[in-house]
Amino acid sequence: MRRLNKKKALNFVKELDAFPKVPESYVETTASGGTVSVLAFTAMALLAFFEFFVYRDTWMKYEYEVDKDFTSKLRINIDITVAMRCQFVGADVLDLAETMVASDGLQYEPVVFELSPQQRLWHRTLLLIQNHLREEHSLQDVLFKNVMKGAPTALPPREDDPIHPLNACRIHGYLYVNKVAGNFHITVGKAIPHPRGHAHLAALVSHETYNFSHRIDHLSFGEEIPGILNPLDGTEKVSADRNQIYTHTHNTKIQEFESIFRVINHAAGSHGVSGIFMKYDISSLMVKVTEQHMPLWQFLVRLCGIIGGIFSTTGMLHSLVGFCIDVICCRFKLGVYKPKSMSVFDGHVNSLTPLLSENAEH
């Protein structure tokens, strides 16, 4: 009886404890629990590692705004090589208001039209990228952030001394034009001002020197931004005809430039002025491009979500798998079933403990 009273006292003391106790099965070490813990911590480490790279990454945000500053000038950046000597060609801009724009910002540099092996490799790479950009426009963000960022899109300098004579002219620089439609053109003879517009001194140039085969290394509008590839960058047009006219026009329906080539033959009814013409129009909308970065607080919230989500999910999956295994074992009677013995409490004993009575003691 003393032993029975002692166990009853211990059970009574345990019931007086107000703090809940963790079941022994929760702190029991098992092989399955250890495996789940290792997998959970591995997943947490991998996802946190990848999330750090997402935090370091940036993305481009494009916003459309109305251009309210209609009084300022628009800059045109130009880098074009023409297969004619510099003294025979002239470049200028004539806008919709018949205003001739001064070309003081343009430089004329005698060069060789044929590219060196290194320059030709760069040019082919540029054309390949342009072809991919026409199919997948989102590649421009990748180029801006990785490949071309911080480097100009112009051809690299020539690595060898040219063996051919300087038979071409590189026209590069910038122009400031009015925000109205116009055309930038390169034609025979230097441009001179005229009361009714402008004119070129083409009469002093022989037709035998005409050759408007050209290569557009760079043509952009606005401030020059490294890493941005423009639609006409890398365009090369070569023709054996001497009297030809090239027209590059922006098609607003497909949002691309169309290049039109035509040979001038007055006898056949094909009239015009030999040269290179680039027609443009100005939109009232402007695109604001900003580079954005994930804030630190958002990174910390996402990191806590990853850790807490994996911890909770693995716990639920482990409990569910254990429950399913118990159900299957009981359903198909896998293993030997052993009844659990009941502890002595309030005078009750299990079926395996003999009951002592006063008659038995006597």
PDB file of C-alpha atoms in Angstrom, residues 63-70 74 179 221 255 281-288:
ATOM      1  CA  GLU A  63       7.683  54.575 -67.895  1.00  0.00           C
ATOM      2  CA  TYR A  64       5.954  56.637 -70.564  1.00  0.00           C
ATOM      3  CA  GLU A  65       5.625  60.357 -69.998  1.00  0.00           C
ATOM      4  CA  VAL A  66       4.473  63.323 -72.041  1.00  0.00           C
ATOM      5  CA  ASP A  67       7.355  65.443 -73.291  1.00  0.00           C
ATOM      6  CA  LYS A  68       6.387  68.912 -72.085  1.00  0.00           C
ATOM      7  CA  ASP A  69       9.682  70.537 -72.996  1.00  0.00           C
ATOM      8  CA  PHE A  70       8.976  71.370 -76.639  1.00  0.00           C
ATOM      9  CA  LEU A  74      16.953  67.086 -79.659  1.00  0.00           C
ATOM     10  CA  LYS A 179      11.593  68.594 -82.185  1.00  0.00           C
ATOM     11  CA  PHE A 221      18.367  60.173 -80.753  1.00  0.00           C
ATOM     12  CA  GLN A 255       8.164  49.983 -85.069  1.00  0.00           C
ATOM     13  CA  ASP A 281       9.531  61.968 -86.896  1.00  0.00           C
ATOM     14  CA  ILE A 282       9.247  63.096 -83.281  1.00  0.00           C
ATOM     15  CA  SER A 283       6.714  61.652 -80.866  1.00  0.00           C
ATOM     16  CA  SER A 284       5.106  63.638 -78.054  1.00  0.00           C
ATOM     17  CA  LEU A 285       5.831  60.788 -75.638  1.00  0.00           C
ATOM     18  CA  MET A 286       9.113  60.094 -73.942  1.00  0.00           C
ATOM     19  CA  VAL A 287      10.321  56.882 -72.292  1.00  0.00           C
ATOM     20  CA  LYS A 288      11.893  57.109 -68.837  1.00  0.00           C
TER      21      LYS A 288
END
